[in-house]
XYZ file of C-alpha atoms in Angstrom:
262
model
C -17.407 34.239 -64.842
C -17.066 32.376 -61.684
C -20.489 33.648 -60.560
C -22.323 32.766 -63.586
C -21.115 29.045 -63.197
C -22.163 29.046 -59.544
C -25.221 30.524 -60.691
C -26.277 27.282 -63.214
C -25.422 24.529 -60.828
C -28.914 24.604 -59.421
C -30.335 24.455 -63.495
C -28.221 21.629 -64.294
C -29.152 20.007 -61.523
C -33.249 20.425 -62.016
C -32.620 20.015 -66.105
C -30.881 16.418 -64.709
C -34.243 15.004 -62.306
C -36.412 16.814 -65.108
C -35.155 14.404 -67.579
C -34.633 11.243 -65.859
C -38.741 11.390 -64.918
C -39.939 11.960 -68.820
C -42.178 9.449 -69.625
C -44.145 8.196 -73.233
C -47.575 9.231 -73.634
C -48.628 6.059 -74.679
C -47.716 4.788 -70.911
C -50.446 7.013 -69.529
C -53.129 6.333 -72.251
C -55.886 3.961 -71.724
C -56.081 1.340 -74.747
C -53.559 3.017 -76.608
C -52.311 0.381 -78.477
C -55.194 -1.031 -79.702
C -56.690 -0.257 -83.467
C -60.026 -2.328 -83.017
C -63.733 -0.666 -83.043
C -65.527 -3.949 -82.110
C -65.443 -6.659 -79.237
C -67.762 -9.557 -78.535
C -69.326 -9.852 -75.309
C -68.760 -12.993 -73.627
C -72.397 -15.048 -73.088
C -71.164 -16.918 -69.704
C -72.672 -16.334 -66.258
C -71.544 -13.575 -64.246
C -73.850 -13.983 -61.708
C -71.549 -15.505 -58.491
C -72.869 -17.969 -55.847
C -73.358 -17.358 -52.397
C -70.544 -17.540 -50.123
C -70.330 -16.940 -46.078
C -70.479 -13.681 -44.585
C -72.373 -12.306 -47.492
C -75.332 -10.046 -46.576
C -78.838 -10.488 -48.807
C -81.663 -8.636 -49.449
C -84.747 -10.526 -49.375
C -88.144 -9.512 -50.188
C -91.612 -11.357 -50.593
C -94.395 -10.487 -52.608
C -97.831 -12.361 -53.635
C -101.543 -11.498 -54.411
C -102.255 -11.081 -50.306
C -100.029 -8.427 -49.274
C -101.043 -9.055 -45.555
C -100.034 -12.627 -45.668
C -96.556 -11.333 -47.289
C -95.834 -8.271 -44.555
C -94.065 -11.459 -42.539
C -92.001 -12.211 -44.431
C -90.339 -8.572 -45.670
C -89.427 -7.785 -41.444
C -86.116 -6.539 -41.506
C -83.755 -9.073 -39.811
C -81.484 -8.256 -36.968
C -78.031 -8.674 -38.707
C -76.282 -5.121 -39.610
C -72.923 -4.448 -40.798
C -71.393 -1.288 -41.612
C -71.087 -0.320 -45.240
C -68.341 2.288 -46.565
C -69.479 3.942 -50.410
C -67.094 5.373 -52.265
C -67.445 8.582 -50.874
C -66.059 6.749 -47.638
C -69.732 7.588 -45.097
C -70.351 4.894 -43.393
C -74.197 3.269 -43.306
C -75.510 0.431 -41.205
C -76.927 -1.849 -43.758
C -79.352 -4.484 -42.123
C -80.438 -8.014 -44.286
C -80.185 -11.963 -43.612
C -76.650 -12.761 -42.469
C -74.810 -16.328 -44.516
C -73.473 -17.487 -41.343
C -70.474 -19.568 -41.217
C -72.578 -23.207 -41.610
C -73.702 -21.777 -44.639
C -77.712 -21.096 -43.872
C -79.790 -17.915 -43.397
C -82.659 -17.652 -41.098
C -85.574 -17.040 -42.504
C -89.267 -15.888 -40.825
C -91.610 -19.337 -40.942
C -89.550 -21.388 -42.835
C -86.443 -21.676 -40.571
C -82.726 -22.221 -41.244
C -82.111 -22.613 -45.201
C -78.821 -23.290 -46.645
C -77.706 -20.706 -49.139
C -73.609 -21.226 -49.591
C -72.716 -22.675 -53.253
C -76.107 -20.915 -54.594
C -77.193 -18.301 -57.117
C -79.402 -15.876 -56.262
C -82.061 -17.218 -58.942
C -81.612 -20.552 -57.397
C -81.801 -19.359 -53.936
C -84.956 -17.210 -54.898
C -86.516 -20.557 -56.403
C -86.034 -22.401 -53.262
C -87.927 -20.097 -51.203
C -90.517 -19.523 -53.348
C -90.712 -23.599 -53.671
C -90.800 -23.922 -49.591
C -93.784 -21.308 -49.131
C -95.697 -23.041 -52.299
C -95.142 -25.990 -50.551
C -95.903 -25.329 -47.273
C -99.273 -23.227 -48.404
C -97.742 -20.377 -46.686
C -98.294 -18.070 -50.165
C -100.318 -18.040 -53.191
C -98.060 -17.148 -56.313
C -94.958 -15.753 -54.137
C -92.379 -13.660 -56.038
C -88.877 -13.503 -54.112
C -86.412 -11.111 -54.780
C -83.242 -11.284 -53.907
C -80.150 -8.641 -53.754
C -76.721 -8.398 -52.561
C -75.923 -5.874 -49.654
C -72.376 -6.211 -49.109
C -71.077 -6.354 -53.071
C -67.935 -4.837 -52.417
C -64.438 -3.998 -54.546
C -61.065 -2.995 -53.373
C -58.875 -0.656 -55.052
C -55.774 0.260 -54.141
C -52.341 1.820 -55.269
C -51.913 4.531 -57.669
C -55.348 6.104 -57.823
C -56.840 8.979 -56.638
C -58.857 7.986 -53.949
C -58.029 4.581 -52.657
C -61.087 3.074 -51.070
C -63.819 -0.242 -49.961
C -66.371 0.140 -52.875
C -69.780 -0.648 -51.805
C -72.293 -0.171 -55.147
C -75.993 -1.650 -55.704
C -75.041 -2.436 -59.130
C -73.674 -6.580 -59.106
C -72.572 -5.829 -62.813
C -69.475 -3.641 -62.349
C -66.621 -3.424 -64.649
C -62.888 -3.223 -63.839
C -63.050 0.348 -65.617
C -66.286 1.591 -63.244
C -64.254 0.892 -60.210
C -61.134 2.574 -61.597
C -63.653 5.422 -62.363
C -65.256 5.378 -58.808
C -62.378 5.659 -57.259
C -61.066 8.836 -58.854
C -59.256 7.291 -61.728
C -55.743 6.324 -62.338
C -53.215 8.970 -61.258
C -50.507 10.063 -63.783
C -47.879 8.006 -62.204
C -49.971 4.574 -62.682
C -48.656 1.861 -64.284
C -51.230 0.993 -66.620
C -49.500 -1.679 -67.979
C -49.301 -4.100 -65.182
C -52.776 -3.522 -63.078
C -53.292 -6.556 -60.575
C -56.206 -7.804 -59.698
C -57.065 -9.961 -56.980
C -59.951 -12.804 -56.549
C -60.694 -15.677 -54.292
C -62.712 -18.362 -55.790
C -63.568 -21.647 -53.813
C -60.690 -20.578 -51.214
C -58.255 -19.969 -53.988
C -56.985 -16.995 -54.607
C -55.879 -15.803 -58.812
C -53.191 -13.312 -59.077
C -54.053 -11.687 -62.850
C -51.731 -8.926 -64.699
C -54.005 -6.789 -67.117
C -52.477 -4.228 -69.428
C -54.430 -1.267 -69.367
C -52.694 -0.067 -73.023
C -54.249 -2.702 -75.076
C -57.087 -3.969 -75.731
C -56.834 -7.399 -73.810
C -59.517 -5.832 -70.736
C -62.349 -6.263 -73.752
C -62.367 -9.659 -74.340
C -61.182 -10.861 -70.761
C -63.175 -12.842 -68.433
C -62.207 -10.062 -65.655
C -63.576 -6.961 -67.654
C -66.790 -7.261 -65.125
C -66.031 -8.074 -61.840
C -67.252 -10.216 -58.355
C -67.584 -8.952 -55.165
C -64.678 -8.818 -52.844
C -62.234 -8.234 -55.535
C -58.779 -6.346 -55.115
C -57.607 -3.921 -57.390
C -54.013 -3.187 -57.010
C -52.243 -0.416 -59.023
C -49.044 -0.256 -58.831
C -46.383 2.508 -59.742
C -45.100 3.631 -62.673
C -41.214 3.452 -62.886
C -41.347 7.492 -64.110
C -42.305 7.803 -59.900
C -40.030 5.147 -58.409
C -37.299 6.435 -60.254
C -38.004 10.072 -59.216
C -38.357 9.314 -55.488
C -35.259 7.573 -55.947
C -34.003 10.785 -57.241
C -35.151 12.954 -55.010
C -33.810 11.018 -52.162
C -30.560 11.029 -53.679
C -29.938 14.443 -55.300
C -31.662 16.529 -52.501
C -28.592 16.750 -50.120
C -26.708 17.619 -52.790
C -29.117 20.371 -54.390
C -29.249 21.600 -50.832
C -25.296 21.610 -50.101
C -25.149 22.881 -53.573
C -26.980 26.207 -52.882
C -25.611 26.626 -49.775
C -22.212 27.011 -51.828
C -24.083 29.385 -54.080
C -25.534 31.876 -51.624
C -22.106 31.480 -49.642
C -20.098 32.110 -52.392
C -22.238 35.361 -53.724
C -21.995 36.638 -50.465
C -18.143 36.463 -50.757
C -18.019 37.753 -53.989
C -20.579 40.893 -53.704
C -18.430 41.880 -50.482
């Protein structure tokens, strides 16, 4: 009798953390909560000005390809640019420097910060019209450096670096491996800096709120923070606290078999 209670410690024990980390499924399932088929896409902008530091593409075109070779010479500024799969790349382009300008082949120092690409691209094209430098130039203009953070409960925390300047809150989640099981999906943060302010924003992954938000697509250097679930800070809280004692407690076990089969 005594052995068979010396024998179920250990169960009670496991039966006691098994519990305490049961969770709802509707914690752990994207837009859950939500009954809508249908969501409007918002018409504003998302295209984001130019800021310092960034790192642009820039290519000319016209009806002399000779007179345009000049102008599409790769410039001397590289960085290093981590992908999702976390190789590293030198990626070379025209530089924003800290004043705000690029340097640009014939035409000199033009400023860029505060600009859209399609007003940037306008500019340029204006300047070698102007300066009969091209007949009929087409400019096109890309960033290099579009990057997203995201960090936290996912399964491959990482510096996203994607071609694609249209990229959702849901692709990044997706790029970097998904949420894992202990996310909280309820309370994702999300980080951005806009005109040296940075916005704190709470989005509940369970509803349908993402949809019709203006941070469903998002800007380059974003942060995506997910945090824990309570499920997994309770359980490391657990574990912390019940393991001496699941440890002393089969200690007693084995010692007191031992005794008992003697």
């Amino acid at each position: 009798m005594r052995l068979n209670l010396l024998l179920k410690i250990p169960f009670f024990i496991f039966l006691t953390l098994f519990i305490s980390s049961c969770t709802k499924s509707t914690d752990v399932i994207y837009f859950g909560k939500t009954n809508k088929s249908e969501f409007g896409s918002r018409t504003e902008s998302l295209e984001p000005v130019i800021q310092k530091n960034d790192l642009l593409s820039i290519s000319v075109s016209s009806l002399n390809p000779e007179a345009s070779e000049i102008f599409n010479v790769n410039s001397t500024n590289t960085i290093r640019s981590a992908n999702a799969s976390n190789s590293v790349s030198p990626v070379t382009g025209y530089l924003v420097s800290q004043e705000g300008y690029i340097q640009f082949p014939m035409l000199g120092k033009i400023k860029a910060v505060g600009l859209t690409k399609k007003t940037l691209k306008e500019r340029i094209e204006n300047e070698l019209i102007a300066r009969k430098l091209l007949i009929e130039p087409i400019v096109d203009i890309r960033y290099l450096n579009y990057k997203v953070s995201v960090l936290g409960e996912v399964a491959h925390p990482s510096v996203l670096t994607v071609p694609n300047e249209k990229l959702t809150l849901l692709e990044a989640l997706g790029l970097a491996g998904d949420l894992t099981i202990y996310a909280s999906r309820n309370n994702v943060l999300l980080i951005r800096e806009e005109e040296g302010t940075k916005k704190l924003v709470r989005i509940d992954l369970t509803t349908d709120e993402l949809f019709t938000s203006p941070y469903y697509y998002l800007k380059s250097n974003d942060i995506i923070y997910v945090e824990p679930n309570k499920t997994k800070i309770a359980s490391t809280g657990l574990v912390r606290q019940w393991l001496p004692l699941v440890i002393s407690s089969l200690t007693l076990v084995v010692v007191s078999i031992d005794r008992l089969t003697r």
